[in-house]
Amino acid sequence: ELNDSGRFYVDMHQVIRDGAPPIEPYVPEPARSLPQAHDLPALRPAPSSGPVDDATMRLLAAWATTAFSGGNMQPWTLVHRGDTLSLFHDRARSASILDCDHRASYIAFGSMVEILASVAPAIGLSCQLDLFPGDDPLHVADVTFATGAPVVVDPLVQGIPDRVANRRLGPREPLPPTLRTTLEAEADVHGATLGFVSDPSDLHALSKLVGRADRIRMTHPRLHRELMGEMRWTDEDVHQTRDGIDIDTM
């Protein structure tokens, strides 16, 4: 097992010659199950009346922080005041050059708000969203909850704990037309347009662009440094930091 890093030189005349010992084939270690960075509490009904209790607010915060973010760096701070969960932008956790004008962070906050808007009715709460409620540019949103709402469970809520992003290659299969139509309709509800690339020549051209972008990120000093800062190389790193990119998802 190689534990050193750096540049190594191999004399192929020594490796490939008469009488050279055979090279043992590489046998990868068995894949381990990916750790759960979030130990999500189970959804339970909120109080039917009165203020939202602290336990329910903590439950909402736990589910909210499963939102995706660039490099899984989680650029947020959540503050609980009464029935309101305030979302603040922690810019120290989103200093990446790829987070141009904090756009990636704002997309992450959108994911967080979407989760809260889906989870709240599943436990009998209504919620009111107030974006950038004050003069503080770091105060992204206030989400205020109220008891007494009917319980409405969106089927997608059950998929939140199982959602995962990785770069593992899978079979290239076209999406069923009905699924494409459903996804396009969901995007349209929010005023967005969803496009698909399915033509093999277009996919090939796109893969070339992605490859060039990856090459730049690996060779540009700052981009490479930021990428390495996001990586979590061991189980201990994953559980200790509870952020970043688990190497086993690559």
Short mmCIF file of C-alpha atoms in Angstrom, two decimals:
data_model
loop_
_atom_site.label_atom_id
_atom_site.label_comp_id
_atom_site.label_asym_id
_atom_site.label_seq_id
_atom_site.Cartn_x
_atom_site.Cartn_y
_atom_site.Cartn_z
CA GLU A 1 0.00 0.00 0.00
CA LEU A 2 1.45 3.36 -1.06
CA ASN A 3 1.15 6.06 1.60
CA ASP A 4 3.50 8.66 0.09
CA SER A 5 2.49 11.34 -2.38
CA GLY A 6 4.50 13.12 -5.04
CA ARG A 7 6.13 12.35 -8.37
CA PHE A 8 7.53 8.88 -9.04
CA TYR A 9 9.70 7.53 -11.87
CA VAL A 10 9.50 3.98 -13.17
CA ASP A 11 12.26 2.32 -15.18
CA MET A 12 10.26 0.31 -17.70
CA HIS A 13 13.42 -1.63 -18.68
CA GLN A 14 13.55 -2.99 -15.13
CA VAL A 15 9.83 -3.71 -14.93
CA ILE A 16 9.52 -5.33 -18.34
CA ARG A 17 12.51 -7.65 -18.92
CA ASP A 18 13.38 -11.32 -18.97
CA GLY A 19 13.35 -12.74 -15.46
CA ALA A 20 11.44 -9.83 -13.94
CA PRO A 21 8.98 -10.87 -11.19
CA PRO A 22 5.31 -10.79 -12.20
CA ILE A 23 3.33 -7.70 -11.32
CA GLU A 24 0.53 -8.45 -8.93
CA PRO A 25 -2.81 -7.30 -10.32
CA TYR A 26 -4.53 -4.50 -8.47
CA VAL A 27 -7.43 -5.72 -6.35
CA PRO A 28 -9.61 -2.85 -5.10
CA GLU A 29 -10.85 -2.85 -1.53
CA PRO A 30 -14.49 -3.76 -1.06
CA ALA A 31 -16.72 -0.72 -1.36
CA ARG A 32 -18.03 0.52 1.94
CA SER A 33 -21.47 1.94 2.46
CA LEU A 34 -21.40 5.72 2.40
CA PRO A 35 -21.73 7.31 5.83
CA GLN A 36 -24.73 9.45 6.60
CA ALA A 37 -23.42 12.94 7.26
CA HIS A 38 -26.84 13.92 8.59
CA ASP A 39 -28.48 11.89 11.33
CA LEU A 40 -31.94 13.16 10.50
CA PRO A 41 -34.62 13.03 13.16
CA ALA A 42 -37.79 11.32 12.04
CA LEU A 43 -40.64 13.60 11.05
CA ARG A 44 -43.30 13.89 13.73
CA PRO A 45 -46.43 16.06 13.95
CA ALA A 46 -45.91 19.55 15.31
CA PRO A 47 -48.13 20.91 18.10
CA SER A 48 -51.65 21.47 16.80
CA SER A 49 -51.93 24.91 18.41
CA GLY A 50 -49.87 27.55 20.13
CA PRO A 51 -46.27 28.46 19.35
CA VAL A 52 -43.92 26.13 17.55
CA ASP A 53 -41.84 24.37 20.21
CA ASP A 54 -38.03 24.28 20.25
CA ALA A 55 -37.89 20.57 19.39
CA THR A 56 -39.88 21.16 16.21
CA MET A 57 -37.69 24.10 15.21
CA ARG A 58 -34.60 21.95 15.68
CA LEU A 59 -36.19 19.23 13.56
CA LEU A 60 -36.88 21.75 10.78
CA ALA A 61 -33.31 23.06 10.99
CA ALA A 62 -31.89 19.53 10.77
CA TRP A 63 -33.85 18.79 7.62
CA ALA A 64 -33.05 22.19 6.13
CA THR A 65 -29.32 21.61 6.41
CA THR A 66 -29.52 18.62 4.08
CA ALA A 67 -29.74 21.20 1.27
CA PHE A 68 -27.12 20.90 -1.44
CA SER A 69 -24.31 23.45 -1.73
CA GLY A 70 -21.16 23.87 -3.81
CA GLY A 71 -18.53 21.46 -2.53
CA ASN A 72 -21.00 20.66 0.26
CA MET A 73 -19.45 23.56 2.20
CA GLN A 74 -22.84 24.58 3.65
CA PRO A 75 -22.46 28.39 3.61
CA TRP A 76 -25.18 29.14 6.12
CA THR A 77 -25.96 29.96 9.73
CA LEU A 78 -29.44 29.31 11.11
CA VAL A 79 -30.87 31.35 13.98
CA HIS A 80 -34.08 30.41 15.79
CA ARG A 81 -36.22 33.27 17.13
CA GLY A 82 -39.67 32.28 18.33
CA ASP A 83 -41.58 30.82 15.39
CA THR A 84 -39.05 32.13 12.85
CA LEU A 85 -35.98 30.44 11.43
CA SER A 86 -33.57 33.06 10.07
CA LEU A 87 -31.09 32.06 7.38
CA PHE A 88 -27.77 33.92 7.23
CA HIS A 89 -25.03 33.69 4.61
CA ASP A 90 -21.70 32.59 6.10
CA ARG A 91 -19.36 33.99 3.46
CA ALA A 92 -16.30 32.50 5.11
CA ARG A 93 -17.62 29.11 3.96
CA SER A 94 -18.26 30.24 0.38
CA ALA A 95 -15.06 32.00 -0.56
CA SER A 96 -14.50 29.75 -3.57
CA ILE A 97 -13.64 31.46 -6.84
CA LEU A 98 -16.40 29.31 -8.40
CA ASP A 99 -19.01 31.04 -6.21
CA CYS A 100 -19.08 34.13 -8.41
CA ASP A 101 -21.09 36.95 -6.82
CA HIS A 102 -22.34 34.34 -4.29
CA ARG A 103 -24.71 32.94 -6.92
CA ALA A 104 -23.96 29.32 -6.01
CA SER A 105 -24.64 30.11 -2.35
CA TYR A 106 -27.98 31.70 -3.17
CA ILE A 107 -28.93 28.59 -5.14
CA ALA A 108 -28.05 26.57 -2.02
CA PHE A 109 -30.33 28.79 0.06
CA GLY A 110 -33.06 28.16 -2.50
CA SER A 111 -32.65 24.45 -1.89
CA MET A 112 -32.90 25.04 1.86
CA VAL A 113 -36.07 27.11 1.52
CA GLU A 114 -37.60 24.49 -0.79
CA ILE A 115 -36.96 21.78 1.81
CA LEU A 116 -38.53 23.86 4.58
CA ALA A 117 -41.56 24.61 2.41
CA SER A 118 -41.99 20.87 1.78
CA VAL A 119 -41.31 19.57 5.29
CA ALA A 120 -43.48 22.11 7.14
CA PRO A 121 -46.86 20.91 5.78
CA ALA A 122 -45.74 17.29 6.30
CA ILE A 123 -45.75 17.93 10.07
CA GLY A 124 -48.83 20.20 10.18
CA LEU A 125 -47.25 23.65 9.87
CA SER A 126 -47.76 26.51 7.48
CA CYS A 127 -44.81 28.70 6.59
CA GLN A 128 -44.26 32.23 5.34
CA LEU A 129 -41.11 33.21 3.47
CA ASP A 130 -39.57 36.69 3.66
CA LEU A 131 -36.49 37.09 1.44
CA PHE A 132 -33.79 39.61 2.46
CA PRO A 133 -35.98 41.04 5.23
CA GLY A 134 -33.60 43.78 6.39
CA ASP A 135 -30.62 45.89 5.45
CA ASP A 136 -28.10 43.16 6.30
CA PRO A 137 -27.03 41.55 2.98
CA LEU A 138 -26.05 38.40 4.88
CA HIS A 139 -29.63 37.98 6.18
CA VAL A 140 -30.96 35.93 3.28
CA ALA A 141 -34.39 34.91 4.53
CA ASP A 142 -36.80 34.53 7.42
CA VAL A 143 -39.10 31.51 7.41
CA THR A 144 -41.95 31.86 9.90
CA PHE A 145 -44.00 28.82 10.87
CA ALA A 146 -47.49 28.54 12.35
CA THR A 147 -49.34 25.61 13.89
CA GLY A 148 -52.84 24.43 13.02
CA ALA A 149 -52.31 23.61 9.35
CA PRO A 150 -53.52 20.32 7.86
CA VAL A 151 -50.93 17.62 7.39
CA VAL A 152 -50.02 17.36 3.69
CA VAL A 153 -47.13 15.06 2.83
CA ASP A 154 -45.41 15.63 -0.49
CA PRO A 155 -44.06 12.24 -1.70
CA LEU A 156 -40.76 13.96 -2.49
CA VAL A 157 -40.19 14.64 1.22
CA GLN A 158 -39.51 10.96 1.80
CA GLY A 159 -36.70 11.13 -0.73
CA ILE A 160 -34.80 13.98 0.95
CA PRO A 161 -32.70 11.73 3.25
CA ASP A 162 -31.80 9.46 0.32
CA ARG A 163 -30.75 12.18 -2.10
CA VAL A 164 -27.10 11.91 -3.11
CA ALA A 165 -24.74 13.42 -5.65
CA ASN A 166 -21.76 11.54 -7.01
CA ARG A 167 -19.65 11.23 -10.14
CA ARG A 168 -19.93 7.51 -10.64
CA LEU A 169 -20.60 6.42 -14.17
CA GLY A 170 -23.89 4.68 -14.79
CA PRO A 171 -25.53 3.25 -17.87
CA ARG A 172 -26.42 5.82 -20.50
CA GLU A 173 -30.17 5.52 -20.80
CA PRO A 174 -32.58 8.16 -22.07
CA LEU A 175 -35.13 9.49 -19.60
CA PRO A 176 -38.65 8.23 -20.24
CA PRO A 177 -40.68 10.89 -22.07
CA THR A 178 -43.25 11.03 -19.26
CA LEU A 179 -40.51 11.81 -16.72
CA ARG A 180 -39.07 14.52 -18.93
CA THR A 181 -42.51 16.10 -19.26
CA THR A 182 -43.01 16.00 -15.48
CA LEU A 183 -39.62 17.61 -14.81
CA GLU A 184 -40.24 20.34 -17.38
CA ALA A 185 -43.62 21.09 -15.80
CA GLU A 186 -42.07 21.32 -12.32
CA ALA A 187 -39.48 23.79 -13.59
CA ASP A 188 -42.15 25.84 -15.34
CA VAL A 189 -44.11 26.23 -12.09
CA HIS A 190 -41.16 28.15 -10.67
CA GLY A 191 -40.63 30.25 -13.78
CA ALA A 192 -37.62 28.28 -15.00
CA THR A 193 -36.89 26.38 -18.19
CA LEU A 194 -35.37 22.91 -18.09
CA GLY A 195 -33.39 21.67 -21.07
CA PHE A 196 -32.12 18.21 -21.93
CA VAL A 197 -29.12 17.08 -23.95
CA SER A 198 -29.67 13.66 -25.47
CA ASP A 199 -28.16 13.68 -28.97
CA PRO A 200 -24.95 11.57 -28.89
CA SER A 201 -22.92 14.18 -30.78
CA ASP A 202 -24.09 16.91 -28.40
CA LEU A 203 -23.26 14.73 -25.41
CA HIS A 204 -19.79 14.12 -26.81
CA ALA A 205 -19.20 17.84 -27.32
CA LEU A 206 -20.45 18.55 -23.80
CA SER A 207 -18.16 15.89 -22.34
CA LYS A 208 -15.19 17.60 -24.01
CA LEU A 209 -16.12 20.88 -22.35
CA VAL A 210 -16.52 19.23 -18.96
CA GLY A 211 -13.16 17.53 -19.38
CA ARG A 212 -11.46 20.83 -20.21
CA ALA A 213 -13.07 22.47 -17.19
CA ASP A 214 -11.87 19.65 -14.93
CA ARG A 215 -8.36 19.96 -16.35
CA ILE A 216 -8.32 23.69 -15.58
CA ARG A 217 -9.52 23.08 -12.06
CA MET A 218 -6.82 20.50 -11.45
CA THR A 219 -3.98 22.64 -12.84
CA HIS A 220 -4.94 26.14 -11.68
CA PRO A 221 -3.27 26.70 -8.28
CA ARG A 222 -6.18 28.38 -6.51
CA LEU A 223 -8.85 26.15 -7.99
CA HIS A 224 -6.84 23.05 -7.10
CA ARG A 225 -6.24 24.32 -3.56
CA GLU A 226 -9.94 25.02 -3.04
CA LEU A 227 -10.89 21.59 -4.40
CA MET A 228 -8.47 19.85 -2.04
CA GLY A 229 -9.93 21.90 0.82
CA GLU A 230 -13.36 20.45 0.05
CA MET A 231 -12.24 16.82 -0.05
CA ARG A 232 -12.81 14.50 2.91
CA TRP A 233 -10.43 11.58 2.64
CA THR A 234 -11.44 9.33 5.56
CA ASP A 235 -14.51 8.28 7.55
CA GLU A 236 -13.12 10.30 10.44
CA ASP A 237 -12.95 13.45 8.30
CA VAL A 238 -16.51 12.92 7.08
CA HIS A 239 -17.99 12.54 10.56
CA GLN A 240 -15.84 15.20 12.18
CA THR A 241 -16.46 17.99 9.68
CA ARG A 242 -19.91 16.89 8.43
CA ASP A 243 -19.29 18.85 5.26
CA GLY A 244 -17.20 18.66 2.10
CA ILE A 245 -16.99 15.86 -0.44
CA ASP A 246 -16.53 12.27 0.70
CA ILE A 247 -13.86 10.67 -1.47
CA ASP A 248 -16.07 7.58 -1.79
CA THR A 249 -18.61 9.60 -3.79
CA MET A 250 -16.06 10.34 -6.52
#
